[in-house]
GROMACS .gro file of N, CA and C in nm:
model
  549
    1MET      N    1  -2.002   1.928   0.850
    1MET     CA    2  -1.954   1.843   0.887
    1MET      C    3  -2.012   1.763   0.989
    2ALA      N    4  -2.082   1.887   1.049
    2ALA     CA    5  -2.261   1.791   1.163
    2ALA      C    6  -2.372   1.776   1.057
    3VAL      N    7  -2.397   1.824   0.978
    3VAL     CA    8  -2.471   1.771   0.824
    3VAL      C    9  -2.474   1.620   0.764
    4TYR      N   10  -2.308   1.593   0.720
    4TYR     CA   11  -2.293   1.449   0.688
    4TYR      C   12  -2.295   1.369   0.828
    5THR      N   13  -2.269   1.426   0.865
    5THR     CA   14  -2.265   1.337   0.977
    5THR      C   15  -2.404   1.299   1.078
    6GLY      N   16  -2.444   1.361   1.034
    6GLY     CA   17  -2.632   1.305   1.040
    6GLY      C   18  -2.730   1.242   0.910
    7LEU      N   19  -2.658   1.295   0.819
    7LEU     CA   20  -2.733   1.222   0.717
    7LEU      C   21  -2.675   1.086   0.736
    8VAL      N   22  -2.515   1.076   0.696
    8VAL     CA   23  -2.435   0.895   0.774
    8VAL      C   24  -2.519   0.873   0.850
    9TRP      N   25  -2.547   0.925   0.979
    9TRP     CA   26  -2.600   0.847   1.077
    9TRP      C   27  -2.723   0.775   1.052
   10ARG      N   28  -2.847   0.868   1.032
   10ARG     CA   29  -2.978   0.851   0.983
   10ARG      C   30  -2.960   0.775   0.887
   11LEU      N   31  -2.961   0.726   0.733
   11LEU     CA   32  -2.931   0.621   0.591
   11LEU      C   33  -2.849   0.537   0.680
   12THR      N   34  -2.796   0.584   0.769
   12THR     CA   35  -2.749   0.363   0.814
   12THR      C   36  -2.876   0.348   0.997
   13ALA      N   37  -2.893   0.400   0.970
   13ALA     CA   38  -2.996   0.374   1.156
   13ALA      C   39  -3.049   0.234   1.176
   14GLY      N   40  -3.047   0.176   1.177
   14GLY     CA   41  -3.110   0.000   1.301
   14GLY      C   42  -2.990  -0.053   1.231
   15GLN      N   43  -2.845  -0.014   1.196
   15GLN     CA   44  -2.760  -0.124   1.114
   15GLN      C   45  -2.597  -0.127   1.204
   16THR      N   46  -2.570  -0.182   1.210
   16THR     CA   47  -2.416  -0.174   1.244
   16THR      C   48  -2.325  -0.086   1.136
   17ARG      N   49  -2.200   0.026   1.144
   17ARG     CA   50  -2.176   0.061   1.107
   17ARG      C   51  -2.032   0.058   1.095
   18TYR      N   52  -1.997   0.062   0.974
   18TYR     CA   53  -1.811   0.073   0.976
   18TYR      C   54  -1.731   0.125   0.861
   19ALA      N   55  -1.640   0.186   0.934
   19ALA     CA   56  -1.589   0.290   0.825
   19ALA      C   57  -1.416   0.273   0.766
   20ILE      N   58  -1.414   0.291   0.694
   20ILE     CA   59  -1.215   0.216   0.608
   20ILE      C   60  -1.195   0.377   0.590
   21PRO      N   61  -1.122   0.484   0.625
   21PRO     CA   62  -1.046   0.561   0.574
   21PRO      C   63  -0.975   0.586   0.464
   22ALA      N   64  -1.019   0.560   0.342
   22ALA     CA   65  -0.836   0.559   0.273
   22ALA      C   66  -0.702   0.668   0.241
   23TYR      N   67  -0.675   0.584   0.249
   23TYR     CA   68  -0.422   0.660   0.323
   23TYR      C   69  -0.438   0.663   0.386
   24TYR      N   70  -0.556   0.744   0.492
   24TYR     CA   71  -0.514   0.710   0.582
   24TYR      C   72  -0.570   0.667   0.737
   25ARG      N   73  -0.525   0.592   0.696
   25ARG     CA   74  -0.549   0.431   0.862
   25ARG      C   75  -0.488   0.508   0.922
   26ASP      N   76  -0.288   0.545   0.907
   26ASP     CA   77  -0.293   0.452   1.051
   26ASP      C   78  -0.309   0.663   1.133
   27GLU      N   79  -0.315   0.772   1.116
   27GLU     CA   80  -0.421   0.886   1.062
   27GLU      C   81  -0.529   0.861   1.232
   28ALA      N   82  -0.639   0.756   1.088
   28ALA     CA   83  -0.754   0.713   1.197
   28ALA      C   84  -0.725   0.689   1.331
   29ALA      N   85  -0.656   0.592   1.281
   29ALA     CA   86  -0.589   0.529   1.439
   29ALA      C   87  -0.594   0.610   1.542
   30GLN      N   88  -0.440   0.667   1.571
   30GLN     CA   89  -0.424   0.770   1.655
   30GLN      C   90  -0.534   0.835   1.675
   31ALA      N   91  -0.641   0.892   1.614
   31ALA     CA   92  -0.700   0.995   1.615
   31ALA      C   93  -0.822   0.993   1.691
   32LEU      N   94  -0.824   0.825   1.693
   32LEU     CA   95  -0.970   0.716   1.743
   32LEU      C   96  -0.879   0.620   1.914
   33GLY      N   97  -0.729   0.642   1.896
   33GLY     CA   98  -0.757   0.584   1.947
   33GLY      C   99  -0.720   0.489   1.997
   34HIS      N  100  -0.690   0.366   1.865
   34HIS     CA  101  -0.740   0.228   1.900
   34HIS      C  102  -0.758   0.143   1.734
   35GLU      N  103  -0.662   0.072   1.691
   35GLU     CA  104  -0.613   0.078   1.587
   35GLU      C  105  -0.737  -0.053   1.460
   36PRO      N  106  -0.716   0.006   1.391
   36PRO     CA  107  -0.839  -0.010   1.316
   36PRO      C  108  -0.784  -0.256   1.348
   37VAL      N  109  -0.918  -0.299   1.213
   37VAL     CA  110  -0.894  -0.402   1.193
   37VAL      C  111  -0.858  -0.367   1.015
   38LEU      N  112  -0.746  -0.470   0.995
   38LEU     CA  113  -0.660  -0.461   0.897
   38LEU      C  114  -0.751  -0.576   0.778
   39VAL      N  115  -0.763  -0.537   0.621
   39VAL     CA  116  -0.817  -0.587   0.585
   39VAL      C  117  -0.747  -0.578   0.420
   40ASP      N  118  -0.782  -0.686   0.374
   40ASP     CA  119  -0.714  -0.667   0.194
   40ASP      C  120  -0.794  -0.531   0.117
   41TRP      N  121  -0.873  -0.525   0.165
   41TRP     CA  122  -1.031  -0.474   0.074
   41TRP      C  123  -1.044  -0.332   0.103
   42GLU      N  124  -1.104  -0.234   0.020
   42GLU     CA  125  -1.266  -0.243   0.082
   42GLU      C  126  -1.290  -0.203  -0.094
   43TYR      N  127  -1.370  -0.102  -0.115
   43TYR     CA  128  -1.478  -0.068  -0.172
   43TYR      C  129  -1.531   0.053  -0.257
   44ALA      N  130  -1.489   0.031  -0.367
   44ALA     CA  131  -1.428   0.172  -0.420
   44ALA      C  132  -1.589   0.241  -0.600
   45ILE      N  133  -1.587   0.323  -0.507
   45ILE     CA  134  -1.645   0.420  -0.616
   45ILE      C  135  -1.606   0.573  -0.706
   46GLU      N  136  -1.562   0.563  -0.764
   46GLU     CA  137  -1.570   0.663  -0.802
   46GLU      C  138  -1.696   0.778  -0.908
   47ALA      N  139  -1.744   0.888  -0.797
   47ALA     CA  140  -1.816   0.996  -0.802
   47ALA      C  141  -1.805   1.095  -0.843
   48GLU      N  142  -1.589   1.168  -0.907
   48GLU     CA  143  -1.622   1.241  -0.949
   48GLU      C  144  -1.754   1.391  -1.055
   49ASP      N  145  -1.762   1.231  -1.121
   49ASP     CA  146  -1.796   1.313  -1.203
   49ASP      C  147  -1.975   1.308  -1.279
   50PRO      N  148  -2.047   1.344  -1.191
   50PRO     CA  149  -2.172   1.375  -1.203
   50PRO      C  150  -2.229   1.216  -1.292
   51HIS      N  151  -2.233   1.233  -1.430
   51HIS     CA  152  -2.311   1.214  -1.527
   51HIS      C  153  -2.183   1.054  -1.549
   52ALA      N  154  -2.070   1.029  -1.499
   52ALA     CA  155  -2.016   0.904  -1.533
   52ALA      C  156  -1.963   0.824  -1.434
   53VAL      N  157  -2.076   0.834  -1.320
   53VAL     CA  158  -2.063   0.733  -1.180
   53VAL      C  159  -1.984   0.588  -1.243
   54ARG      N  160  -1.896   0.589  -1.103
   54ARG     CA  161  -1.817   0.412  -1.141
   54ARG      C  162  -1.829   0.374  -0.987
   55ASP      N  163  -1.929   0.229  -1.030
   55ASP     CA  164  -1.878   0.149  -0.964
   55ASP      C  165  -1.780   0.030  -0.937
   56ASN      N  166  -1.694   0.028  -0.856
   56ASN     CA  167  -1.573  -0.072  -0.981
   56ASN      C  168  -1.543  -0.134  -0.809
   57GLY      N  169  -1.643  -0.114  -0.741
   57GLY     CA  170  -1.666  -0.320  -0.637
   57GLY      C  171  -1.508  -0.287  -0.507
   58PHE      N  172  -1.510  -0.471  -0.495
   58PHE     CA  173  -1.454  -0.428  -0.373
   58PHE      C  174  -1.299  -0.440  -0.468
   59VAL      N  175  -1.188  -0.356  -0.396
   59VAL     CA  176  -1.079  -0.374  -0.465
   59VAL      C  177  -0.977  -0.299  -0.368
   60ARG      N  178  -0.780  -0.346  -0.426
   60ARG     CA  179  -0.760  -0.337  -0.236
   60ARG      C  180  -0.716  -0.249  -0.216
   61GLY      N  181  -0.730  -0.278  -0.023
   61GLY     CA  182  -0.682  -0.129   0.065
   61GLY      C  183  -0.592  -0.050   0.047
   62ARG      N  184  -0.626   0.067   0.020
   62ARG     CA  185  -0.504   0.182   0.026
   62ARG      C  186  -0.457   0.223   0.193
   63SER      N  187  -0.353   0.252   0.164
   63SER     CA  188  -0.299   0.317   0.284
   63SER      C  189  -0.130   0.397   0.253
   64THR      N  190  -0.115   0.453   0.357
   64THR     CA  191  -0.012   0.565   0.371
   64THR      C  192   0.093   0.512   0.428
   65ALA      N  193   0.103   0.380   0.515
   65ALA     CA  194   0.175   0.363   0.629
   65ALA      C  195   0.239   0.312   0.568
   66ASP      N  196   0.380   0.371   0.662
   66ASP     CA  197   0.551   0.367   0.602
   66ASP      C  198   0.581   0.285   0.494
   67SER      N  199   0.627   0.244   0.343
   67SER     CA  200   0.676   0.120   0.265
   67SER      C  201   0.825   0.149   0.278
   68ARG      N  202   0.905   0.183   0.319
   68ARG     CA  203   1.054   0.220   0.413
   68ARG      C  204   1.106   0.097   0.459
   69ARG      N  205   0.952   0.088   0.625
   69ARG     CA  206   0.993  -0.049   0.639
   69ARG      C  207   0.969  -0.148   0.630
   70PRO      N  208   1.041  -0.269   0.581
   70PRO     CA  209   1.096  -0.408   0.586
   70PRO      C  210   0.968  -0.414   0.663
   71ASP      N  211   0.941  -0.387   0.790
   71ASP     CA  212   0.809  -0.435   0.890
   71ASP      C  213   0.729  -0.463   0.931
   72THR      N  214   0.704  -0.370   0.787
   72THR     CA  215   0.491  -0.280   0.819
   72THR      C  216   0.492  -0.297   0.619
   73TRP      N  217   0.645  -0.384   0.556
   73TRP     CA  218   0.582  -0.438   0.421
   73TRP      C  219   0.429  -0.417   0.440
   74LYS      N  220   0.389  -0.537   0.472
   74LYS     CA  221   0.313  -0.601   0.448
   74LYS      C  222   0.178  -0.616   0.455
   75ASP      N  223   0.233  -0.526   0.553
   75ASP     CA  224   0.034  -0.471   0.567
   75ASP      C  225  -0.009  -0.269   0.495
   76VAL      N  226   0.139  -0.235   0.419
   76VAL     CA  227   0.138  -0.159   0.334
   76VAL      C  228  -0.033  -0.133   0.306
   77HIS      N  229  -0.059  -0.248   0.145
   77HIS     CA  230  -0.125  -0.271   0.124
   77HIS      C  231  -0.337  -0.326   0.203
   78ARG      N  232  -0.289  -0.250   0.296
   78ARG     CA  233  -0.465  -0.366   0.372
   78ARG      C  234  -0.473  -0.214   0.413
   79ALA      N  235  -0.597  -0.188   0.407
   79ALA     CA  236  -0.694  -0.083   0.435
   79ALA      C  237  -0.703  -0.015   0.676
   80GLY      N  238  -0.754  -0.037   0.677
   80GLY     CA  239  -0.848  -0.017   0.860
   80GLY      C  240  -0.950   0.064   0.857
   81LEU      N  241  -1.034  -0.099   0.865
   81LEU     CA  242  -1.189  -0.169   0.919
   81LEU      C  243  -1.186  -0.054   1.058
   82PHE      N  244  -1.319   0.053   1.089
   82PHE     CA  245  -1.341   0.091   1.229
   82PHE      C  246  -1.441   0.044   1.222
   83ASP      N  247  -1.513   0.047   1.330
   83ASP     CA  248  -1.632   0.048   1.362
   83ASP      C  249  -1.702   0.108   1.456
   84LEU      N  250  -1.815   0.151   1.384
   84LEU     CA  251  -1.874   0.244   1.404
   84LEU      C  252  -1.981   0.292   1.538
   85SER      N  253  -1.960   0.273   1.670
   85SER     CA  254  -2.031   0.248   1.698
   85SER      C  255  -2.142   0.400   1.730
   86THR      N  256  -2.100   0.502   1.775
   86THR     CA  257  -2.150   0.615   1.776
   86THR      C  258  -2.142   0.774   1.687
   87PRO      N  259  -2.189   0.877   1.621
   87PRO     CA  260  -2.186   0.951   1.518
   87PRO      C  261  -2.031   1.077   1.607
   88ARG      N  262  -2.011   1.057   1.713
   88ARG     CA  263  -1.878   1.034   1.682
   88ARG      C  264  -1.814   1.021   1.750
   89GLY      N  265  -1.740   0.864   1.620
   89GLY     CA  266  -1.630   0.784   1.637
   89GLY      C  267  -1.599   0.829   1.453
   90LEU      N  268  -1.722   0.872   1.427
   90LEU     CA  269  -1.629   0.936   1.284
   90LEU      C  270  -1.615   1.063   1.197
   91VAL      N  271  -1.635   1.195   1.304
   91VAL     CA  272  -1.558   1.297   1.326
   91VAL      C  273  -1.407   1.277   1.360
   92PRO      N  274  -1.335   1.203   1.419
   92PRO     CA  275  -1.242   1.219   1.424
   92PRO      C  276  -1.109   1.129   1.269
   93LEU      N  277  -1.214   1.012   1.273
   93LEU     CA  278  -1.234   0.934   1.081
   93LEU      C  279  -1.188   1.122   0.990
   94LEU      N  280  -1.310   1.228   0.952
   94LEU     CA  281  -1.313   1.314   0.931
   94LEU      C  282  -1.227   1.445   0.903
   95HIS      N  283  -1.176   1.461   1.050
   95HIS     CA  284  -1.080   1.504   1.032
   95HIS      C  285  -0.925   1.458   1.046
   96ALA      N  286  -0.883   1.318   1.071
   96ALA     CA  287  -0.758   1.265   0.970
   96ALA      C  288  -0.768   1.244   0.864
   97THR      N  289  -0.869   1.291   0.796
   97THR     CA  290  -0.855   1.320   0.660
   97THR      C  291  -0.921   1.469   0.576
   98LEU      N  292  -0.933   1.466   0.641
   98LEU     CA  293  -1.027   1.643   0.595
   98LEU      C  294  -0.909   1.733   0.526
   99LEU      N  295  -0.782   1.762   0.557
   99LEU     CA  296  -0.720   1.811   0.452
   99LEU      C  297  -0.605   1.759   0.287
  100ASP      N  298  -0.662   1.588   0.264
  100ASP     CA  299  -0.660   1.532   0.190
  100ASP      C  300  -0.788   1.542   0.049
  101ALA      N  301  -0.726   1.634  -0.037
  101ALA     CA  302  -0.882   1.610  -0.161
  101ALA      C  303  -0.879   1.501  -0.251
  102SER      N  304  -0.775   1.393  -0.210
  102SER     CA  305  -0.807   1.288  -0.250
  102SER      C  306  -0.811   1.178  -0.210
  103SER      N  307  -0.796   1.196  -0.063
  103SER     CA  308  -0.873   1.030   0.015
  103SER      C  309  -1.051   1.122   0.065
  104GLU      N  310  -1.057   0.950   0.093
  104GLU     CA  311  -1.269   0.988   0.100
  104GLU      C  312  -1.268   0.835   0.272
  105ILE      N  313  -1.356   0.870   0.282
  105ILE     CA  314  -1.431   0.750   0.350
  105ILE      C  315  -1.521   0.680   0.385
  106THR      N  316  -1.495   0.602   0.391
  106THR     CA  317  -1.611   0.506   0.286
  106THR      C  318  -1.689   0.423   0.425
  107VAL      N  319  -1.846   0.448   0.451
  107VAL     CA  320  -1.851   0.428   0.514
  107VAL      C  321  -1.990   0.383   0.461
  108PHE      N  322  -2.023   0.223   0.574
  108PHE     CA  323  -2.128   0.132   0.518
  108PHE      C  324  -2.143   0.101   0.612
  109ALA      N  325  -2.272   0.059   0.608
  109ALA     CA  326  -2.373  -0.027   0.744
  109ALA      C  327  -2.391  -0.168   0.712
  110VAL      N  328  -2.399  -0.233   0.736
  110VAL     CA  329  -2.444  -0.418   0.741
  110VAL      C  330  -2.499  -0.486   0.852
  111ALA      N  331  -2.626  -0.565   0.835
  111ALA     CA  332  -2.755  -0.592   0.928
  111ALA      C  333  -2.624  -0.593   1.074
  112PRO      N  334  -2.674  -0.664   1.140
  112PRO     CA  335  -2.596  -0.650   1.306
  112PRO      C  336  -2.706  -0.814   1.247
  113GLY      N  337  -2.545  -0.869   1.317
  113GLY     CA  338  -2.502  -0.915   1.413
  113GLY      C  339  -2.358  -1.025   1.419
  114SER      N  340  -2.324  -1.075   1.506
  114SER     CA  341  -2.212  -1.192   1.574
  114SER      C  342  -2.155  -1.151   1.453
  115ASP      N  343  -2.164  -1.243   1.314
  115ASP     CA  344  -2.055  -1.287   1.234
  115ASP      C  345  -1.997  -1.227   1.184
  116ARG      N  346  -2.115  -1.040   1.210
  116ARG     CA  347  -2.057  -0.955   1.040
  116ARG      C  348  -1.922  -0.913   0.990
  117LEU      N  349  -1.880  -0.908   1.188
  117LEU     CA  350  -1.702  -0.838   1.118
  117LEU      C  351  -1.616  -0.959   1.050
  118LYS      N  352  -1.643  -1.056   1.106
  118LYS     CA  353  -1.567  -1.224   1.080
  118LYS      C  354  -1.615  -1.209   0.949
  119ASP      N  355  -1.722  -1.206   0.838
  119ASP     CA  356  -1.757  -1.188   0.778
  119ASP      C  357  -1.700  -1.037   0.618
  120LEU      N  358  -1.670  -0.989   0.783
  120LEU     CA  359  -1.592  -0.806   0.664
  120LEU      C  360  -1.408  -0.937   0.596
  121VAL      N  361  -1.410  -0.888   0.769
  121VAL     CA  362  -1.246  -0.958   0.753
  121VAL      C  363  -1.221  -1.087   0.666
  122ALA      N  364  -1.345  -1.218   0.687
  122ALA     CA  365  -1.229  -1.285   0.596
  122ALA      C  366  -1.263  -1.309   0.421
  123ARG      N  367  -1.353  -1.148   0.385
  123ARG     CA  368  -1.346  -1.149   0.255
  123ARG      C  369  -1.194  -1.120   0.242
  124VAL      N  370  -1.145  -1.216   0.134
  124VAL     CA  371  -1.026  -1.207   0.088
  124VAL      C  372  -1.013  -1.129  -0.086
  125LEU      N  373  -0.915  -1.096  -0.123
  125LEU     CA  374  -0.964  -1.061  -0.291
  125LEU      C  375  -0.891  -1.156  -0.421
  126VAL      N  376  -0.736  -1.312  -0.314
  126VAL     CA  377  -0.658  -1.354  -0.402
  126VAL      C  378  -0.610  -1.475  -0.203
  127ASN      N  379  -0.633  -1.573  -0.221
  127ASN     CA  380  -0.533  -1.609  -0.117
  127ASN      C  381  -0.437  -1.692  -0.201
  128LYS      N  382  -0.340  -1.746  -0.150
  128LYS     CA  383  -0.210  -1.818  -0.195
  128LYS      C  384  -0.220  -1.960  -0.274
  129THR      N  385  -0.389  -2.004  -0.218
  129THR     CA  386  -0.373  -2.090  -0.370
  129THR      C  387  -0.456  -2.040  -0.481
  130GLN      N  388  -0.524  -1.981  -0.474
  130GLN     CA  389  -0.534  -1.907  -0.585
  130GLN      C  390  -0.426  -1.799  -0.647
  131ALA      N  391  -0.362  -1.811  -0.610
  131ALA     CA  392  -0.303  -1.671  -0.595
  131ALA      C  393  -0.183  -1.743  -0.763
  132ALA      N  394  -0.100  -1.896  -0.648
  132ALA     CA  395  -0.041  -2.027  -0.766
  132ALA      C  396  -0.052  -2.060  -0.904
  133GLN      N  397  -0.250  -2.073  -0.843
  133GLN     CA  398  -0.309  -2.119  -1.025
  133GLN      C  399  -0.328  -2.044  -1.109
  134LEU      N  400  -0.357  -1.976  -1.014
  134LEU     CA  401  -0.352  -1.855  -1.133
  134LEU      C  402  -0.218  -1.768  -1.229
  135LEU      N  403  -0.114  -1.785  -1.131
  135LEU     CA  404   0.056  -1.831  -1.231
  135LEU      C  405   0.086  -1.882  -1.241
  136VAL      N  406   0.034  -2.040  -1.252
  136VAL     CA  407   0.057  -2.139  -1.335
  136VAL      C  408  -0.012  -2.148  -1.517
  137SER      N  409  -0.132  -2.079  -1.407
  137SER     CA  410  -0.196  -2.115  -1.566
  137SER      C  411  -0.194  -1.948  -1.675
  138VAL      N  412  -0.129  -1.787  -1.635
  138VAL     CA  413  -0.049  -1.749  -1.719
  138VAL      C  414   0.088  -1.769  -1.784
  139SER      N  415   0.113  -1.861  -1.747
  139SER     CA  416   0.255  -1.954  -1.780
  139SER      C  417   0.213  -2.016  -1.909
  140TYR      N  418   0.105  -2.044  -1.920
  140TYR     CA  419   0.099  -2.122  -2.073
  140TYR      C  420   0.047  -2.074  -2.200
  141VAL      N  421   0.053  -1.921  -2.089
  141VAL     CA  422  -0.022  -1.851  -2.252
  141VAL      C  423   0.060  -1.795  -2.352
  142GLY      N  424   0.012  -1.844  -2.531
  142GLY     CA  425   0.127  -1.785  -2.599
  142GLY      C  426   0.235  -1.931  -2.661
  143THR      N  427   0.260  -1.852  -2.722
  143THR     CA  428   0.446  -1.951  -2.744
  143THR      C  429   0.591  -1.953  -2.669
  144TRP      N  430   0.680  -2.059  -2.688
  144TRP     CA  431   0.724  -1.963  -2.521
  144TRP      C  432   0.854  -1.898  -2.574
  145ASP      N  433   0.852  -1.856  -2.711
  145ASP     CA  434   0.994  -1.855  -2.816
  145ASP      C  435   0.900  -1.649  -2.764
  146ARG      N  436   0.739  -1.691  -2.740
  146ARG     CA  437   0.733  -1.503  -2.776
  146ARG      C  438   0.701  -1.426  -2.605
  147LYS      N  439   0.767  -1.590  -2.548
  147LYS     CA  440   0.741  -1.474  -2.398
  147LYS      C  441   0.684  -1.449  -2.288
  148LYS      N  442   0.549  -1.411  -2.405
  148LYS     CA  443   0.399  -1.397  -2.260
  148LYS      C  444   0.403  -1.385  -2.187
  149GLY      N  445   0.318  -1.603  -2.160
  149GLY     CA  446   0.346  -1.633  -2.056
  149GLY      C  447   0.412  -1.544  -1.883
  150ARG      N  448   0.578  -1.581  -1.984
  150ARG     CA  449   0.654  -1.543  -1.852
  150ARG      C  450   0.679  -1.414  -1.788
  151ARG      N  451   0.632  -1.344  -1.891
  151ARG     CA  452   0.619  -1.179  -1.880
  151ARG      C  453   0.481  -1.180  -1.733
  152LEU      N  454   0.362  -1.274  -1.837
  152LEU     CA  455   0.223  -1.262  -1.717
  152LEU      C  456   0.259  -1.334  -1.570
  153VAL      N  457   0.323  -1.352  -1.561
  153VAL     CA  458   0.337  -1.448  -1.486
  153VAL      C  459   0.484  -1.337  -1.375
  154GLY      N  460   0.514  -1.289  -1.460
  154GLY     CA  461   0.596  -1.132  -1.390
  154GLY      C  462   0.474  -1.088  -1.352
  155PHE      N  463   0.426  -1.024  -1.431
  155PHE     CA  464   0.318  -0.896  -1.373
  155PHE      C  465   0.233  -0.931  -1.250
  156TYR      N  466   0.178  -1.051  -1.284
  156TYR     CA  467   0.042  -1.144  -1.110
  156TYR      C  468   0.129  -1.189  -1.056
  157ALA      N  469   0.242  -1.249  -1.051
  157ALA     CA  470   0.285  -1.232  -1.007
  157ALA      C  471   0.446  -1.079  -0.861
  158VAL      N  472   0.459  -0.966  -0.945
  158VAL     CA  473   0.431  -0.895  -0.826
  158VAL      C  474   0.337  -0.786  -0.803
  159MET      N  475   0.234  -0.833  -0.884
  159MET     CA  476   0.086  -0.760  -0.832
  159MET      C  477   0.020  -0.838  -0.680
  160TYR      N  478   0.078  -0.971  -0.718
  160TYR     CA  479  -0.004  -1.024  -0.604
  160TYR      C  480   0.100  -1.033  -0.437
  161PHE      N  481   0.194  -1.057  -0.457
  161PHE     CA  482   0.350  -1.044  -0.355
  161PHE      C  483   0.345  -0.881  -0.313
  162ALA      N  484   0.339  -0.816  -0.416
  162ALA     CA  485   0.432  -0.666  -0.385
  162ALA      C  486   0.272  -0.566  -0.337
  163GLY      N  487   0.159  -0.690  -0.370
  163GLY     CA  488   0.005  -0.575  -0.357
  163GLY      C  489   0.031  -0.461  -0.414
  164LEU      N  490   0.038  -0.511  -0.541
  164LEU     CA  491   0.016  -0.321  -0.650
  164LEU      C  492  -0.066  -0.320  -0.731
  165ARG      N  493  -0.192  -0.275  -0.754
  165ARG     CA  494  -0.293  -0.269  -0.879
  165ARG      C  495  -0.164  -0.244  -1.037
  166PRO      N  496  -0.302  -0.364  -1.166
  166PRO     CA  497  -0.238  -0.269  -1.231
  166PRO      C  498  -0.125  -0.200  -1.270
  167SER      N  499  -0.190  -0.066  -1.283
  167SER     CA  500  -0.071   0.061  -1.328
  167SER      C  501   0.019   0.059  -1.284
  168GLU      N  502  -0.009   0.013  -1.108
  168GLU     CA  503   0.135   0.019  -1.058
  168GLU      C  504   0.222  -0.068  -1.036
  169ALA      N  505   0.168  -0.206  -1.108
  169ALA     CA  506   0.284  -0.291  -1.219
  169ALA      C  507   0.300  -0.296  -1.310
  170VAL      N  508   0.265  -0.206  -1.435
  170VAL     CA  509   0.317  -0.180  -1.481
  170VAL      C  510   0.412  -0.026  -1.444
  171GLY      N  511   0.415   0.032  -1.432
  171GLY     CA  512   0.511   0.168  -1.362
  171GLY      C  513   0.628   0.153  -1.252
  172LEU      N  514   0.660  -0.018  -1.201
  172LEU     CA  515   0.674  -0.033  -1.152
  172LEU      C  516   0.862  -0.058  -1.229
  173SER      N  517   0.982   0.037  -1.188
  173SER     CA  518   1.125   0.011  -1.225
  173SER      C  519   1.201  -0.002  -1.114
  174LYS      N  520   1.319  -0.040  -1.148
  174LYS     CA  521   1.426  -0.116  -1.055
  174LYS      C  522   1.410  -0.029  -0.953
  175ALA      N  523   1.450   0.096  -0.990
  175ALA     CA  524   1.404   0.232  -0.935
  175ALA      C  525   1.365   0.193  -0.742
  176ASP      N  526   1.274   0.160  -0.810
  176ASP     CA  527   1.103   0.214  -0.711
  176ASP      C  528   1.089   0.017  -0.619
  177CYS      N  529   1.175  -0.039  -0.649
  177CYS     CA  530   1.261  -0.172  -0.517
  177CYS      C  531   1.389  -0.147  -0.431
  178PHE      N  532   1.348  -0.186  -0.326
  178PHE     CA  533   1.422  -0.227  -0.324
  178PHE      C  534   1.476  -0.401  -0.237
  179LEU      N  535   1.602  -0.418  -0.326
  179LEU     CA  536   1.683  -0.542  -0.394
  179LEU      C  537   1.768  -0.574  -0.266
  180PRO      N  538   1.765  -0.710  -0.275
  180PRO     CA  539   1.893  -0.777  -0.164
  180PRO      C  540   1.947  -0.731  -0.268
  181GLU      N  541   2.176  -0.740  -0.212
  181GLU     CA  542   2.299  -0.729  -0.339
  181GLU      C  543   2.296  -0.811  -0.359
  182LYS      N  544   2.309  -0.950  -0.315
  182LYS     CA  545   2.276  -1.079  -0.459
  182LYS      C  546   2.127  -1.120  -0.343
  183GLY      N  547   2.074  -1.229  -0.462
  183GLY     CA  548   2.028  -1.351  -0.469
  183GLY      C  549   1.845  -1.299  -0.570
   0.00000   0.00000   0.00000
């Protein structure tokens, strides 16, 4: 762990450092003793196979926030962006995610500047206007009889409003949803 921390710090020297722990946002906040800035994105690279590294770029944020409590639904798919001012800040993040093989910490550095954090937080994947335009646009796909456009509206609406990835939206069933008794 010490070698990794030293390497990360050396490779990002002179830059402002940030980290996003995938899935373990709340555990990392508890370990660091402060809340993160919530963002809708994270940067994903699949590097399990060294011969087939895949840069997915910016993707929807991931966390294990308690999705059973309605007061946390809006933040379930938001990642936690933590400022790393010292190498000591990286160690609690590593401890929070250490025992899960599917979790990782994305550490990145940007040029110093007072507006950098604001630029990072403002980065969104889709805003309300764009989502509405997308839903209207896909409703025109295909013919009315084949219902393709209407199915696409439902598909994209679930992805946007529930914060799901395409594979999660396809696999969604009624049993996965908390639906009201009426309405």
